[in-house]
mmCIF file of C-alpha atoms in Angstrom:
data_model
loop_
_atom_site.group_PDB
_atom_site.id
_atom_site.type_symbol
_atom_site.label_atom_id
_atom_site.label_comp_id
_atom_site.label_asym_id
_atom_site.label_seq_id
_atom_site.Cartn_x
_atom_site.Cartn_y
_atom_site.Cartn_z
ATOM 1 C CA MET O 1 75.817 128.149 152.567
ATOM 2 C CA SER O 2 78.298 130.986 153.083
ATOM 3 C CA LEU O 3 80.694 128.516 154.700
ATOM 4 C CA LEU O 4 80.563 126.406 151.533
ATOM 5 C CA LYS O 5 81.217 129.507 149.376
ATOM 6 C CA ASN O 6 84.165 130.509 151.563
ATOM 7 C CA LEU O 7 85.574 126.986 151.404
ATOM 8 C CA TRP O 8 85.128 126.865 147.628
ATOM 9 C CA GLY O 9 86.801 130.286 147.259
ATOM 10 C CA THR O 10 89.745 129.128 149.379
ATOM 11 C CA VAL O 11 90.156 125.957 147.318
ATOM 12 C CA LEU O 12 89.983 127.900 144.048
ATOM 13 C CA SER O 13 92.511 130.495 145.204
ATOM 14 C CA PHE O 14 94.869 127.720 146.314
ATOM 15 C CA VAL O 15 94.527 125.845 143.020
ATOM 16 C CA THR O 16 94.993 128.944 140.852
ATOM 17 C CA ASN O 17 98.201 129.900 142.693
ATOM 18 C CA ILE O 18 99.861 126.593 141.782
ATOM 19 C CA SER O 19 101.909 126.776 138.607
ATOM 20 C CA PHE O 20 103.442 123.880 136.723
ATOM 21 C CA ALA O 21 106.129 124.016 134.083
ATOM 22 C CA PRO O 22 104.780 123.239 130.601
ATOM 23 C CA SER O 23 106.983 120.164 130.368
ATOM 24 C CA TYR O 24 105.318 118.617 133.432
ATOM 25 C CA ILE O 25 101.896 119.367 131.980
ATOM 26 C CA LYS O 26 102.888 117.682 128.710
ATOM 27 C CA VAL O 27 104.184 114.627 130.547
ATOM 28 C CA GLY O 28 101.001 114.407 132.610
ATOM 29 C CA ALA O 29 98.856 114.743 129.492
ATOM 30 C CA ILE O 30 100.818 112.015 127.717
ATOM 31 C CA ILE O 31 100.469 109.646 130.670
ATOM 32 C CA VAL O 32 96.723 110.294 130.959
ATOM 33 C CA LEU O 33 96.189 109.874 127.216
ATOM 34 C CA LEU O 34 98.190 106.639 127.134
ATOM 35 C CA PHE O 35 96.123 105.321 130.042
ATOM 36 C CA LEU O 36 92.909 106.214 128.215
ATOM 37 C CA LEU O 37 94.221 104.551 125.055
ATOM 38 C CA VAL O 38 94.969 101.315 126.893
ATOM 39 C CA VAL O 39 91.593 101.350 128.653
ATOM 40 C CA SER O 40 89.699 102.027 125.426
ATOM 41 C CA MET O 41 91.599 99.290 123.576
ATOM 42 C CA ALA O 42 90.833 96.838 126.375
ATOM 43 C CA SER O 43 87.182 97.822 126.271
ATOM 44 C CA PHE O 44 87.088 97.418 122.489
ATOM 45 C CA ARG O 45 88.662 93.981 122.715
ATOM 46 C CA LYS O 46 86.281 92.887 125.437
ATOM 47 C CA HIS O 47 83.089 94.085 123.780
ATOM 48 C CA PHE O 48 83.715 93.478 120.096
ATOM 49 C CA VAL O 49 86.396 90.832 119.785
ATOM 50 C CA LYS O 50 86.149 87.648 121.800
ATOM 51 C CA TRP O 51 89.867 86.838 121.759
ATOM 52 C CA SER O 52 91.547 84.514 124.144
ATOM 53 C CA LEU O 53 94.934 85.557 125.463
ATOM 54 C CA LYS O 54 96.090 82.000 126.207
ATOM 55 C CA GLY O 55 97.775 81.452 122.826
ATOM 56 C CA GLY O 56 99.041 85.010 122.585
ATOM 57 C CA LEU O 57 101.209 85.013 125.684
ATOM 58 C CA ILE O 58 104.283 83.752 123.841
ATOM 59 C CA GLY O 59 103.760 86.412 121.161
ATOM 60 C CA LEU O 60 103.352 89.043 123.843
ATOM 61 C CA PHE O 61 106.591 87.884 125.475
ATOM 62 C CA PHE O 62 108.585 87.997 122.231
ATOM 63 C CA GLY O 63 107.051 91.349 121.279
ATOM 64 C CA PHE O 64 108.074 92.803 124.620
ATOM 65 C CA LEU O 65 111.565 91.348 124.231
ATOM 66 C CA LEU O 66 111.877 92.777 120.709
ATOM 67 C CA ALA O 67 110.707 96.193 121.905
ATOM 68 C CA LEU O 68 113.315 96.132 124.693
ATOM 69 C CA LEU O 69 116.076 95.249 122.240
ATOM 70 C CA LEU O 70 115.025 97.960 119.789
ATOM 71 C CA GLU O 71 114.789 100.563 122.532
ATOM 72 C CA GLY O 72 118.199 99.498 123.838
ATOM 73 C CA PHE O 73 119.821 99.999 120.450
ATOM 74 C CA LEU O 74 118.123 103.362 120.054
ATOM 75 C CA LEU O 75 119.247 104.411 123.548
ATOM 76 C CA ILE O 76 122.845 103.535 122.777
ATOM 77 C CA GLY O 77 122.627 105.643 119.632
ATOM 78 C CA GLY O 78 121.442 108.646 121.602
ATOM 79 C CA LYS O 79 117.801 108.390 120.508
ATOM 80 C CA THR O 80 114.672 106.788 121.892
ATOM 81 C CA ALA O 81 111.580 105.311 120.335
ATOM 82 C CA ILE O 82 109.400 107.841 122.153
ATOM 83 C CA THR O 83 111.284 110.839 120.806
ATOM 84 C CA GLU O 84 111.583 109.320 117.329
ATOM 85 C CA VAL O 85 107.877 108.479 117.025
ATOM 86 C CA LEU O 86 106.699 111.806 118.427
ATOM 87 C CA GLY O 87 109.333 113.720 116.467
ATOM 88 C CA TRP O 88 110.597 115.631 119.488
ATOM 89 C CA LYS O 89 113.770 117.611 118.953
ATOM 90 C CA ASN O 90 113.712 118.689 122.605
ATOM 91 C CA ALA O 91 111.715 116.349 124.811
ATOM 92 C CA PRO O 92 110.197 117.708 128.043
ATOM 93 C CA LYS O 93 112.697 117.892 130.908
ATOM 94 C CA PRO O 94 111.260 115.000 133.034
ATOM 95 C CA ILE O 95 111.201 112.632 130.056
ATOM 96 C CA LYS O 96 114.677 113.713 128.968
ATOM 97 C CA THR O 97 116.026 113.122 132.484
ATOM 98 C CA ALA O 98 114.434 109.669 132.714
ATOM 99 C CA LEU O 99 115.724 108.707 129.266
ATOM 100 C CA ASP O 100 119.241 109.926 130.061
ATOM 101 C CA LEU O 101 119.261 107.914 133.300
ATOM 102 C CA GLY O 102 118.086 104.804 131.466
ATOM 103 C CA ARG O 103 120.650 105.360 128.744
ATOM 104 C CA SER O 104 123.524 105.762 131.198
ATOM 105 C CA LYS O 105 122.496 102.622 133.109
ATOM 106 C CA LEU O 106 122.235 100.627 129.866
ATOM 107 C CA ILE O 107 125.645 101.853 128.719
ATOM 108 C CA ASN O 108 127.147 100.903 132.101
ATOM 109 C CA VAL O 109 125.609 97.425 131.924
ATOM 110 C CA LEU O 110 126.742 96.816 128.345
ATOM 111 C CA GLY O 111 130.153 98.432 128.868
ATOM 112 C CA ILE O 112 129.950 100.553 125.722
ATOM 113 C CA THR O 113 132.245 103.566 125.550
ATOM 114 C CA ASP O 114 131.404 104.947 122.081
ATOM 115 C CA GLU O 115 128.063 105.982 120.679
ATOM 116 C CA ILE O 116 126.877 104.536 117.424
ATOM 117 C CA PRO O 117 127.461 107.249 114.794
ATOM 118 C CA LYS O 118 124.411 108.883 113.306
ATOM 119 C CA SER O 119 123.321 107.566 109.940
ATOM 120 C CA ASN O 120 124.005 109.643 106.851
ATOM 121 C CA ALA O 121 121.206 107.940 104.958
ATOM 122 C CA PHE O 122 118.797 110.785 105.591
ATOM 123 C CA SER O 123 121.129 113.634 104.583
ATOM 124 C CA THR O 124 120.083 115.418 101.414
ATOM 125 C CA PRO O 125 122.604 114.957 98.615
ATOM 126 C CA THR O 126 124.261 118.000 97.084
ATOM 127 C CA ALA O 127 125.870 118.660 93.711
ATOM 128 C CA LYS O 128 129.273 118.132 95.317
ATOM 129 C CA ASP O 129 128.185 114.662 96.487
ATOM 130 C CA ALA O 130 126.986 113.794 92.978
ATOM 131 C CA ILE O 131 130.314 114.890 91.443
ATOM 132 C CA GLU O 132 132.280 112.858 94.001
ATOM 133 C CA ILE O 133 130.212 109.769 93.238
ATOM 134 C CA LEU O 134 130.584 110.338 89.495
ATOM 135 C CA GLN O 135 134.369 110.657 89.800
ATOM 136 C CA SER O 136 134.582 107.435 91.801
ATOM 137 C CA LEU O 137 132.988 105.382 88.995
ATOM 138 C CA ASN O 138 134.952 103.439 86.397
ATOM 139 C CA PRO O 139 135.243 104.906 82.855
ATOM 140 C CA THR O 140 132.597 102.652 81.280
ATOM 141 C CA GLU O 141 130.012 103.718 83.862
ATOM 142 C CA ILE O 142 130.932 107.387 83.315
ATOM 143 C CA LYS O 143 130.356 106.951 79.556
ATOM 144 C CA LYS O 144 126.910 105.435 80.241
ATOM 145 C CA ILE O 145 125.952 108.352 82.484
ATOM 146 C CA LYS O 146 127.220 110.895 79.936
ATOM 147 C CA ALA O 147 125.146 109.146 77.269
ATOM 148 C CA ILE O 148 122.044 109.489 79.430
ATOM 149 C CA ILE O 149 122.626 113.099 80.480
ATOM 150 C CA CYS O 150 124.267 114.570 77.363
ATOM 151 C CA ILE O 151 121.849 113.611 74.620
ATOM 152 C CA GLN O 152 123.043 115.092 71.298
#
C-alpha cells in the first residue's frame, strides 16, 4: 500500500512540475472540443436521423472544395476562417505558425506577390466622409439633400 502511495506521489509531483504555455492549452482544448463535437454529431445522426450518405457524397465533395477556395482567398488576404469566426485578434502561437506556413505555401503555389487590400466597408463613417460624399454629388442631388435636412 505504501508503495502505491509513493508511486502516486511521484506521478503527481512529476505532473505538477510540467508547465504548458496558455496558447498550447487553448489549442489542445480546441482540438478536444472539435473532436467531441464531431463525435456527438455523428452519434446524433446515427441515433435520431436515418440518413444515407450515398447521395450526399457529391455535396460533401463540393462543400469541401468550396471551403478550400474560401479559406484560400482568406489566407491570401491575411486572414483565416478560424480567426474570423472565433474573432481572434491574436491567435495562439501554434495556430498562428501553422496558418502562416499554410499561407506562405499557398502564396508560393499561386505566385501572388501582393496581398488583397483590406476592405473599407466596415470602417465607421465620419463627418468628414459625409462632407466629401456630399461635395462629390451633382447639384440636383445636393438640392434634394438640402431639402430633406434643412426643413424651413
